[in-house]
CSV table of C-alpha atoms in Angstrom, one decimal:
chain,number,residue,atom,x,y,z
A,1,MET,CA,-76.7,-13.2,40.0
A,2,ALA,CA,-75.2,-15.5,42.6
A,3,THR,CA,-75.7,-18.6,40.4
A,4,GLN,CA,-74.3,-16.9,37.4
A,5,ASP,CA,-71.2,-15.8,39.3
A,6,ALA,CA,-70.8,-19.3,40.6
A,7,GLU,CA,-71.2,-20.8,37.2
A,8,HIS,CA,-68.8,-18.3,35.7
A,9,ALA,CA,-66.3,-18.8,38.4
A,10,ALA,CA,-66.5,-22.5,37.8
A,11,GLU,CA,-65.9,-22.2,34.1
A,12,ALA,CA,-63.1,-19.6,34.4
A,13,SER,CA,-60.3,-21.4,36.2
A,14,VAL,CA,-58.4,-18.3,37.3
A,15,GLY,CA,-61.4,-16.2,38.5
A,16,MET,CA,-60.7,-12.5,38.1
A,17,PRO,CA,-58.3,-11.8,35.1
A,18,GLN,CA,-56.8,-9.1,37.3
A,19,LEU,CA,-55.5,-11.8,39.6
A,20,ASP,CA,-54.0,-14.0,36.9
A,21,PHE,CA,-50.4,-13.5,37.9
A,22,SER,CA,-49.2,-15.2,34.7
A,23,THR,CA,-50.0,-12.1,32.8
A,24,PHE,CA,-48.3,-9.7,35.2
A,25,PRO,CA,-44.8,-9.7,33.6
A,26,ASN,CA,-46.4,-9.0,30.3
A,27,GLN,CA,-48.5,-6.1,31.6
A,28,ILE,CA,-45.7,-4.6,33.6
A,29,PHE,CA,-43.3,-4.8,30.7
A,30,TRP,CA,-45.6,-3.1,28.3
A,31,LEU,CA,-46.6,-0.5,31.0
A,32,VAL,CA,-42.9,0.4,31.5
A,33,VAL,CA,-42.4,0.7,27.7
A,34,SER,CA,-45.5,2.8,27.3
A,35,ILE,CA,-44.7,5.1,30.2
A,36,VAL,CA,-41.1,5.6,29.1
A,37,VAL,CA,-42.2,6.4,25.5
A,38,LEU,CA,-44.9,8.8,26.8
A,39,TYR,CA,-42.4,10.4,29.2
A,40,PHE,CA,-40.0,11.2,26.4
A,41,ILE,CA,-42.9,12.6,24.2
A,42,VAL,CA,-44.1,14.7,27.1
A,43,ALA,CA,-40.8,15.9,28.5
A,44,LYS,CA,-38.9,16.4,25.3
A,45,VAL,CA,-41.5,17.6,22.8
A,46,ALA,CA,-44.9,18.4,24.2
A,47,LEU,CA,-44.3,20.4,27.4
A,48,PRO,CA,-41.4,22.6,26.0
A,49,ARG,CA,-43.5,23.4,23.0
A,50,ILE,CA,-46.7,24.2,24.8
A,51,GLY,CA,-44.8,26.1,27.4
A,52,SER,CA,-43.1,28.2,24.9
A,53,VAL,CA,-46.3,28.9,23.0
A,54,ILE,CA,-48.0,30.0,26.2
A,55,GLU,CA,-45.1,32.2,27.2
A,56,ASP,CA,-44.9,33.7,23.7
A,57,ARG,CA,-48.6,34.5,23.9
A,58,HIS,CA,-48.1,36.2,27.3
A,59,ASN,CA,-45.2,38.2,26.0
A,60,ALA,CA,-47.2,39.2,22.9
A,61,VAL,CA,-50.2,40.3,25.0
A,62,ALA,CA,-47.9,42.2,27.4
A,63,ASN,CA,-46.1,43.9,24.4
A,64,ASP,CA,-49.4,44.8,22.8
A,65,ILE,CA,-50.7,46.4,26.0
A,66,GLU,CA,-47.4,48.3,26.4
A,67,GLN,CA,-47.6,49.5,22.8
A,68,ALA,CA,-51.2,50.6,23.2
A,69,ALA,CA,-50.1,52.6,26.3
A,70,ASP,CA,-47.3,54.1,24.2
A,71,PHE,CA,-49.7,55.0,21.4
A,72,LYS,CA,-52.1,56.6,23.9
A,73,ARG,CA,-49.3,58.7,25.4
A,74,LYS,CA,-48.3,59.8,21.9
A,75,ALA,CA,-51.9,60.7,21.1
A,76,GLU,CA,-52.1,62.8,24.3
A,77,GLU,CA,-48.8,64.5,23.5
A,78,ALA,CA,-50.1,65.3,20.0
A,79,GLU,CA,-53.3,66.7,21.4
A,80,ALA,CA,-51.3,68.9,23.8
A,81,ALA,CA,-49.1,70.1,20.9
A,82,TYR,CA,-52.2,70.8,18.8
A,83,ASN,CA,-53.8,72.8,21.6
A,84,ALA,CA,-50.6,74.8,22.1
A,85,ALA,CA,-50.3,75.5,18.4
A,86,LEU,CA,-54.0,76.5,18.3
A,87,ALA,CA,-53.5,78.9,21.2
A,88,GLU,CA,-50.4,80.4,19.6
A,89,ALA,CA,-52.1,80.8,16.3
A,90,ARG,CA,-55.0,82.6,18.0
A,91,ALA,CA,-52.7,84.9,19.9
A,92,GLN,CA,-50.8,85.7,16.7
A,93,ALA,CA,-54.1,86.4,14.8
A,94,MET,CA,-55.1,88.8,17.6
A,95,LYS,CA,-51.8,90.5,17.4
A,96,ILE,CA,-52.0,90.9,13.6
A,97,ALA,CA,-55.6,92.1,13.8
A,98,GLY,CA,-54.5,94.7,16.4
A,99,GLU,CA,-51.6,95.8,14.3
A,100,ALA,CA,-53.8,96.2,11.2
A,101,LYS,CA,-56.4,98.1,13.2
A,102,ALA,CA,-53.7,100.5,14.5
A,103,GLU,CA,-52.2,100.9,11.1
A,104,ILE,CA,-55.6,101.7,9.5
A,105,LYS,CA,-56.3,104.1,12.3
A,106,ALA,CA,-53.0,105.9,11.7
A,107,ASP,CA,-53.7,106.1,8.0
A,108,VAL,CA,-57.2,107.4,8.6
A,109,ASP,CA,-55.9,110.0,11.0
A,110,ALA,CA,-53.3,111.1,8.6
A,111,ALA,CA,-55.8,111.4,5.8
A,112,ILE,CA,-58.2,113.3,8.0
A,113,ALA,CA,-55.4,115.7,9.1
A,114,LYS,CA,-54.4,116.2,5.5
A,115,ALA,CA,-58.0,116.8,4.4
A,116,ASP,CA,-58.4,119.3,7.3
A,117,ALA,CA,-55.2,121.1,6.3
A,118,GLU,CA,-56.4,121.3,2.6
A,119,ILE,CA,-59.8,122.5,3.7
A,120,ALA,CA,-58.1,125.1,5.9
A,121,ALA,CA,-55.9,126.2,3.1
A,122,LYS,CA,-58.8,126.4,0.6
A,123,SER,CA,-60.9,128.4,3.1
A,124,ALA,CA,-58.1,130.8,3.7
A,125,GLU,CA,-57.6,131.3,0.0
A,126,SER,CA,-61.4,131.8,-0.4
A,127,ALA,CA,-61.4,134.4,2.4
A,128,VAL,CA,-58.6,136.3,0.6
A,129,ARG,CA,-60.6,136.3,-2.6
A,130,ILE,CA,-63.8,137.3,-0.9
A,131,ASP,CA,-61.9,140.2,0.6
A,132,GLU,CA,-60.6,141.2,-2.8
A,133,ILE,CA,-64.0,140.9,-4.3
A,134,ARG,CA,-65.5,142.9,-1.5
A,135,ALA,CA,-62.8,145.6,-1.9
A,136,SER,CA,-63.3,145.8,-5.6
A,137,ALA,CA,-67.0,145.9,-5.1
A,138,LEU,CA,-66.7,148.7,-2.7
A,139,LYS,CA,-64.4,150.6,-5.1
A,140,SER,CA,-66.9,150.1,-7.9
A,141,ILE,CA,-69.7,151.4,-5.7
A,142,GLU,CA,-67.6,154.4,-4.9
A,143,GLU,CA,-67.0,155.0,-8.6
A,144,VAL,CA,-70.6,154.4,-9.5
A,145,ALA,CA,-71.8,156.6,-6.7
A,146,GLY,CA,-69.3,159.4,-7.7
A,147,VAL,CA,-70.4,159.2,-11.3
A,148,ALA,CA,-74.1,159.1,-10.3
A,149,ALA,CA,-73.6,162.0,-7.8
A,150,THR,CA,-71.7,164.1,-10.4
A,151,ASP,CA,-74.5,163.4,-12.9
A,152,ILE,CA,-77.2,164.2,-10.4
A,153,VAL,CA,-75.4,167.4,-9.3
A,154,ALA,CA,-74.9,168.4,-12.9
A,155,ALA,CA,-78.5,167.8,-13.7
A,156,ILE,CA,-79.9,169.7,-10.7
A,157,MET,CA,-77.4,172.5,-10.4
A,158,PRO,CA,-74.7,172.6,-13.1
A,159,SER,CA,-73.1,175.7,-11.5
A,160,ALA,CA,-72.1,174.0,-8.4
A,161,THR,CA,-70.1,171.3,-9.9
A,162,ASP,CA,-67.1,170.8,-7.7
A,163,ASP,CA,-65.5,167.4,-8.2
A,164,LYS,CA,-63.4,167.6,-5.1
A,165,ALA,CA,-66.2,168.4,-2.8
A,166,LEU,CA,-68.3,165.7,-4.3
A,167,LYS,CA,-65.7,163.0,-3.8
A,168,ALA,CA,-65.2,164.0,-0.2
A,169,ALA,CA,-68.9,164.0,0.4
A,170,ILE,CA,-69.4,160.5,-1.2
A,171,ALA,CA,-66.5,159.1,0.8
A,172,ALA,CA,-67.9,160.5,3.9
A,173,ARG,CA,-71.3,159.0,3.2
A,174,LEU,CA,-69.9,155.7,2.2
A,175,LYS,CA,-67.9,155.5,5.4
A,176,GLY,CA,-70.9,156.5,7.5
B,1,MET,CA,-66.4,-8.8,23.6
B,2,SER,CA,-66.2,-12.5,24.3
B,3,THR,CA,-69.8,-13.3,24.9
B,4,GLU,CA,-70.0,-14.7,21.3
B,5,SER,CA,-67.2,-17.1,22.0
B,6,THR,CA,-69.2,-18.7,24.8
B,7,THR,CA,-72.6,-18.8,23.1
B,8,GLU,CA,-72.5,-22.6,23.1
B,9,GLU,CA,-72.8,-22.4,26.9
B,10,ALA,CA,-75.8,-20.1,26.8
B,11,THR,CA,-78.2,-22.7,28.0
B,12,SER,CA,-79.1,-21.4,31.5
B,13,GLY,CA,-80.9,-18.2,30.6
B,14,PHE,CA,-78.6,-15.2,31.1
B,15,ASN,CA,-75.2,-15.4,29.5
B,16,ILE,CA,-73.3,-12.8,31.4
B,17,HIS,CA,-69.5,-12.9,31.8
B,18,PRO,CA,-68.7,-9.4,33.0
B,19,MET,CA,-65.1,-10.2,33.7
B,20,ASP,CA,-64.2,-11.6,30.3
B,21,GLN,CA,-63.5,-8.2,29.0
B,22,PHE,CA,-60.5,-7.9,31.3
B,23,GLU,CA,-58.8,-11.0,30.0
B,24,VAL,CA,-55.3,-10.5,28.6
B,25,HIS,CA,-54.7,-12.4,25.4
B,26,PRO,CA,-52.1,-12.4,22.7
B,27,LEU,CA,-52.7,-10.1,19.7
B,28,PHE,CA,-51.4,-12.8,17.3
B,29,GLY,CA,-52.1,-16.4,17.6
B,30,ASP,CA,-53.2,-18.2,20.7
B,31,GLY,CA,-50.0,-19.2,22.4
B,32,ALA,CA,-48.7,-18.6,25.9
B,33,ILE,CA,-48.2,-15.1,27.2
B,34,HIS,CA,-44.5,-14.3,27.8
B,35,TRP,CA,-43.4,-11.0,29.2
B,36,TYR,CA,-42.6,-9.8,25.7
B,37,THR,CA,-45.7,-11.1,23.9
B,38,PRO,CA,-47.6,-8.3,22.1
B,39,THR,CA,-51.0,-8.6,23.8
B,40,ASN,CA,-54.1,-6.4,23.9
B,41,VAL,CA,-52.3,-4.7,26.8
B,42,THR,CA,-49.7,-3.6,24.3
B,43,LEU,CA,-52.3,-2.4,21.8
B,44,TRP,CA,-54.3,-0.3,24.2
B,45,MET,CA,-51.4,1.1,26.1
B,46,GLY,CA,-49.9,2.0,22.7
B,47,LEU,CA,-53.2,3.7,21.7
B,48,ALA,CA,-53.2,5.7,24.9
B,49,VAL,CA,-49.7,6.9,24.2
B,50,LEU,CA,-50.7,7.6,20.6
B,51,ALA,CA,-53.7,9.6,21.8
B,52,ALA,CA,-51.6,11.6,24.2
B,53,PHE,CA,-49.1,12.2,21.3
B,54,LEU,CA,-51.9,13.3,19.0
B,55,LEU,CA,-53.4,15.8,21.5
B,56,LEU,CA,-50.2,17.3,22.8
B,57,VAL,CA,-47.8,17.1,19.9
B,58,VAL,CA,-49.9,17.0,16.8
B,59,GLY,CA,-52.6,19.1,18.3
B,60,SER,CA,-50.2,21.9,19.1
B,61,ARG,CA,-48.1,21.7,15.9
B,62,GLY,CA,-49.4,25.0,14.7
B,63,ARG,CA,-47.8,26.8,17.7
B,64,ALA,CA,-50.5,29.4,17.0
B,65,MET,CA,-50.8,32.7,18.9
B,66,VAL,CA,-54.5,32.2,18.7
B,67,PRO,CA,-54.8,28.4,19.4
B,68,SER,CA,-56.8,26.0,17.3
B,69,ARG,CA,-59.3,23.8,19.1
B,70,SER,CA,-56.9,20.9,19.7
B,71,GLN,CA,-54.2,23.3,20.7
B,72,SER,CA,-56.6,24.9,23.2
B,73,VAL,CA,-57.3,21.5,24.8
B,74,ALA,CA,-53.6,20.7,24.9
B,75,GLU,CA,-52.9,24.0,26.6
B,76,MET,CA,-55.8,23.5,29.0
B,77,THR,CA,-54.4,20.1,30.0
B,78,TYR,CA,-51.0,21.7,30.4
B,79,GLY,CA,-52.4,24.5,32.5
B,80,PHE,CA,-54.6,22.2,34.6
B,81,VAL,CA,-51.7,19.9,35.7
B,82,ARG,CA,-49.2,22.7,36.1
B,83,LYS,CA,-51.6,24.7,38.3
B,84,MET,CA,-52.3,21.6,40.4
B,85,ILE,CA,-48.6,21.1,41.1
B,86,GLU,CA,-48.1,24.8,41.8
B,87,ASP,CA,-51.0,25.1,44.1
B,88,ILE,CA,-50.0,22.0,46.2
B,89,THR,CA,-46.2,22.1,46.2
B,90,GLY,CA,-45.3,25.6,45.1
B,91,LYS,CA,-42.6,26.3,42.6
B,92,GLU,CA,-40.4,23.5,43.8
B,93,GLY,CA,-42.7,20.8,42.5
B,94,LEU,CA,-42.6,22.1,38.9
B,95,LYS,CA,-39.3,20.2,38.4
B,96,TYR,CA,-41.4,17.1,38.4
B,97,PHE,CA,-44.1,18.5,36.0
B,98,PRO,CA,-43.2,16.1,33.1
B,99,HIS,CA,-43.4,13.1,35.4
B,100,ILE,CA,-46.8,14.1,36.8
B,101,MET,CA,-48.0,15.0,33.4
B,102,THR,CA,-47.0,11.6,32.0
B,103,ALA,CA,-48.9,9.8,34.7
B,104,PHE,CA,-52.0,12.0,34.3
B,105,LEU,CA,-52.1,11.6,30.5
B,106,PHE,CA,-51.5,7.9,30.5
B,107,ILE,CA,-54.2,7.2,33.1
B,108,LEU,CA,-56.6,9.6,31.5
B,109,PHE,CA,-56.3,8.2,28.0
B,110,ALA,CA,-56.2,4.6,29.2
B,111,ASN,CA,-59.4,5.3,31.1
B,112,LEU,CA,-61.1,7.0,28.2
B,113,LEU,CA,-60.0,4.5,25.6
B,114,GLY,CA,-61.3,1.7,27.9
B,115,LEU,CA,-64.8,3.1,27.5
B,116,LEU,CA,-64.8,2.3,23.8
B,117,PRO,CA,-66.9,-0.8,23.1
B,118,TYR,CA,-64.8,-3.9,22.6
B,119,SER,CA,-61.8,-2.1,24.0
B,120,PHE,CA,-59.5,-3.2,26.8
B,121,SER,CA,-59.0,-1.0,29.8
B,122,THR,CA,-55.4,-1.3,30.9
B,123,THR,CA,-56.0,0.8,34.0
B,124,SER,CA,-58.5,-1.7,35.4
B,125,HIS,CA,-55.7,-4.1,36.1
B,126,ILE,CA,-54.1,-4.1,39.5
B,127,ALA,CA,-50.8,-5.1,37.9
B,128,VAL,CA,-50.8,-1.8,36.0
B,129,THR,CA,-52.1,0.5,38.7
B,130,GLY,CA,-50.0,-1.3,41.3
B,131,VAL,CA,-46.8,-0.6,39.3
B,132,LEU,CA,-47.8,3.0,38.8
B,133,ALA,CA,-48.6,3.5,42.5
B,134,ALA,CA,-45.5,1.6,43.6
B,135,THR,CA,-43.4,3.8,41.3
B,136,VAL,CA,-44.9,6.9,42.9
B,137,PHE,CA,-44.4,5.5,46.4
B,138,ILE,CA,-40.8,4.5,45.8
B,139,SER,CA,-39.8,7.7,44.0
B,140,VAL,CA,-41.4,9.9,46.6
B,141,THR,CA,-39.8,8.0,49.5
B,142,VAL,CA,-36.4,8.0,47.9
B,143,LEU,CA,-36.8,11.7,46.9
B,144,GLY,CA,-37.9,12.5,50.5
B,145,PHE,CA,-34.7,11.0,51.9
B,146,VAL,CA,-32.5,12.4,49.2
B,147,LEU,CA,-33.8,16.0,49.7
B,148,ASN,CA,-34.2,16.0,53.5
B,149,GLY,CA,-31.9,13.3,54.7
B,150,PRO,CA,-32.9,11.4,57.9
B,151,SER,CA,-35.1,14.3,58.9
B,152,PHE,CA,-37.7,13.0,56.4
B,153,ILE,CA,-38.7,10.8,59.3
B,154,LYS,CA,-40.2,13.9,60.9
B,155,LEU,CA,-43.1,13.4,58.5
B,156,PHE,CA,-44.3,10.7,60.9
B,157,TRP,CA,-43.4,12.5,64.1
B,158,VAL,CA,-46.3,14.7,64.9
B,159,SER,CA,-44.5,17.5,66.8
B,160,SER,CA,-47.8,19.3,67.6
B,161,ALA,CA,-49.2,16.4,69.5
B,162,PRO,CA,-48.6,15.7,73.3
B,163,MET,CA,-45.3,13.9,73.9
B,164,ALA,CA,-47.1,10.8,75.2
B,165,LEU,CA,-49.1,10.4,72.0
B,166,ARG,CA,-46.3,10.9,69.6
B,167,PRO,CA,-45.0,7.3,69.5
B,168,VAL,CA,-48.5,6.0,68.9
B,169,LEU,CA,-49.1,8.6,66.2
B,170,PHE,CA,-45.7,7.7,64.7
B,171,LEU,CA,-46.8,4.1,64.3
B,172,ILE,CA,-50.2,5.2,62.8
B,173,GLU,CA,-48.6,7.6,60.4
B,174,LEU,CA,-46.0,5.0,59.4
B,175,ILE,CA,-48.7,2.4,58.7
B,176,SER,CA,-50.8,4.9,56.8
B,177,TYR,CA,-47.8,5.8,54.8
B,178,PHE,CA,-47.2,2.2,53.7
B,179,VAL,CA,-50.9,1.7,53.0
B,180,ARG,CA,-50.9,4.7,50.6
B,181,PRO,CA,-49.7,2.7,47.5
B,182,VAL,CA,-52.3,0.0,48.2
B,183,SER,CA,-55.2,2.5,48.3
B,184,HIS,CA,-53.7,4.5,45.5
B,185,SER,CA,-53.6,1.6,43.1
B,186,ILE,CA,-56.8,-0.2,44.2
B,187,ARG,CA,-58.8,3.0,44.0
B,188,LEU,CA,-58.0,3.4,40.4
B,189,GLY,CA,-58.2,-0.2,39.3
B,190,GLY,CA,-61.3,-1.0,41.4
B,191,ASN,CA,-63.2,2.0,40.1
B,192,LEU,CA,-62.5,1.1,36.5
B,193,MET,CA,-63.1,-2.6,36.8
B,194,ALA,CA,-66.4,-2.1,38.7
B,195,GLY,CA,-67.8,0.4,36.2
B,196,HIS,CA,-66.9,-1.8,33.2
B,197,ALA,CA,-68.3,-4.9,34.9
B,198,VAL,CA,-71.6,-3.1,35.6
B,199,VAL,CA,-71.9,-2.0,32.0
B,200,LYS,CA,-71.3,-5.5,30.9
B,201,VAL,CA,-73.9,-7.0,33.3
B,202,PHE,CA,-76.5,-4.6,32.0
B,203,ALA,CA,-75.5,-5.4,28.5
B,204,GLY,CA,-76.1,-9.1,29.3
B,205,PHE,CA,-79.6,-8.3,30.6
B,206,ALA,CA,-80.3,-6.3,27.4
B,207,GLY,CA,-79.3,-9.4,25.3
B,208,ALA,CA,-81.7,-11.6,27.3
B,209,LEU,CA,-84.7,-9.4,27.7
B,210,GLY,CA,-85.8,-8.9,24.1
B,211,ILE,CA,-88.2,-5.9,23.9
B,212,GLY,CA,-87.7,-5.2,27.6
B,213,ALA,CA,-84.1,-4.4,26.9
B,214,VAL,CA,-85.0,-0.7,26.8
B,215,ILE,CA,-84.6,-0.6,30.6
B,216,PRO,CA,-81.1,-2.0,30.8
B,217,ILE,CA,-80.0,0.0,27.8
B,218,THR,CA,-81.2,3.2,29.5
B,219,ALA,CA,-79.3,2.1,32.5
B,220,ILE,CA,-76.2,1.5,30.3
B,221,VAL,CA,-76.5,5.0,29.0
B,222,ALA,CA,-76.7,6.4,32.5
B,223,VAL,CA,-73.8,4.3,33.8
B,224,TYR,CA,-71.7,5.1,30.7
B,225,GLY,CA,-72.1,8.8,31.5
B,226,LEU,CA,-71.1,8.1,35.1
B,227,GLU,CA,-68.1,6.1,33.8
B,228,LEU,CA,-67.0,9.0,31.6
B,229,LEU,CA,-67.0,11.1,34.8
B,230,VAL,CA,-65.2,8.4,36.7
B,231,ALA,CA,-62.5,8.1,34.0
B,232,PHE,CA,-61.7,11.8,34.4
B,233,ILE,CA,-62.1,11.9,38.2
B,234,GLN,CA,-59.9,8.8,38.8
B,235,ALA,CA,-57.2,10.2,36.6
B,236,TYR,CA,-57.4,13.5,38.5
B,237,VAL,CA,-57.5,11.7,41.9
B,238,PHE,CA,-54.5,9.6,41.1
B,239,THR,CA,-52.6,12.6,39.8
B,240,ILE,CA,-53.5,14.9,42.7
B,241,LEU,CA,-52.6,12.2,45.3
B,242,THR,CA,-49.3,11.8,43.5
B,243,VAL,CA,-48.7,15.5,43.8
B,244,VAL,CA,-49.7,15.5,47.5
B,245,TYR,CA,-47.3,12.7,48.2
B,246,LEU,CA,-44.6,14.6,46.3
B,247,ASN,CA,-45.3,17.6,48.5
B,248,ASP,CA,-44.7,15.4,51.5
B,249,ALA,CA,-41.2,14.6,50.1
B,250,LEU,CA,-40.6,18.3,49.3
B,251,HIS,CA,-41.9,19.7,52.6
B,252,PRO,CA,-42.0,16.9,55.2
B,253,SER,CA,-42.7,19.1,58.2
B,254,HIS,CA,-46.3,18.9,59.4
């Protein structure tokens, strides 16, 4: 290595190119040009653009999160409203069912009462007719008994026929 | 790149000229280099600017809500430098974000482009890094005095030290302050130059060893990976030191 370095140093008159001052103005000039150009690209175009893109993204994300929270709140409100409506509907259904039951009960009671009244009326009517039938039957028995008694008396002892006495005797027997 | 041009001298075994890659030469013709001559410096600095332009401006042209790959990288670079400034200087330093960003991008792309075979690394030249460091030094010093007035001197006056020590510390602080641009520029230029020279030396071995070239080529691969790391780290170090110096100007009290 040492011999090569020496050889190289000998052939290159200026040694390290970094220390060749004759190229310094050139390098510095082009450095300044490049840096100025790059500075304008960075400061006027690149940074404002990237900065605004990043900011837009932050805003969009924040907006989306806010909107999601909003939607969640709305969903919760809707759920609460649904539950309230459900409860109200249930209460109303109960009320309607109760009313219907009461109405039906009233109808049934009325019908029963009417039927009872009809039954009572019919049985009263029947009792009257039974009494009539019984009375007419009794009368018929009296008549038949009178005729039979008259006939029996006439057959056994025709001389003792006394209608009045017979009738009295039959009446007394029937009563007894 | 210039080993071919000196093949006629390849008589003494190895033919390694690790420093030839750093030579400045005109792009057109072979004349003298004036300050305005378009040289390989012009070309590779222009390419660095173009690369930065492609990444930041063309890469982000979609302004997409969901970024493309190039826009992601542009945004990451933006966020990286911005966060660096915010962490070190607070909100006040963000005014100088474009300046810092320019320095970072220029050095980063110059370093990375310098790693291409046959390329020219502009940031390996002390003239370039020196001007960059001097610009930082002068701007920060002027800014320090403009923002703080004469009280900027307090930066060197360690008020927490015993009174007897303060003049001594003042002197040390002052010297270290003026050494800053030197270390700032040589750190960057030296790292780049050394890495590239090492790669070139190994490449020279590879040319001379025939079948045994496997060993130096493996070494080149390893060193190249290291150089890729160095390209990033040196751009980062230069930038973060710039921000630290800027912070001294913004908040000079110790």
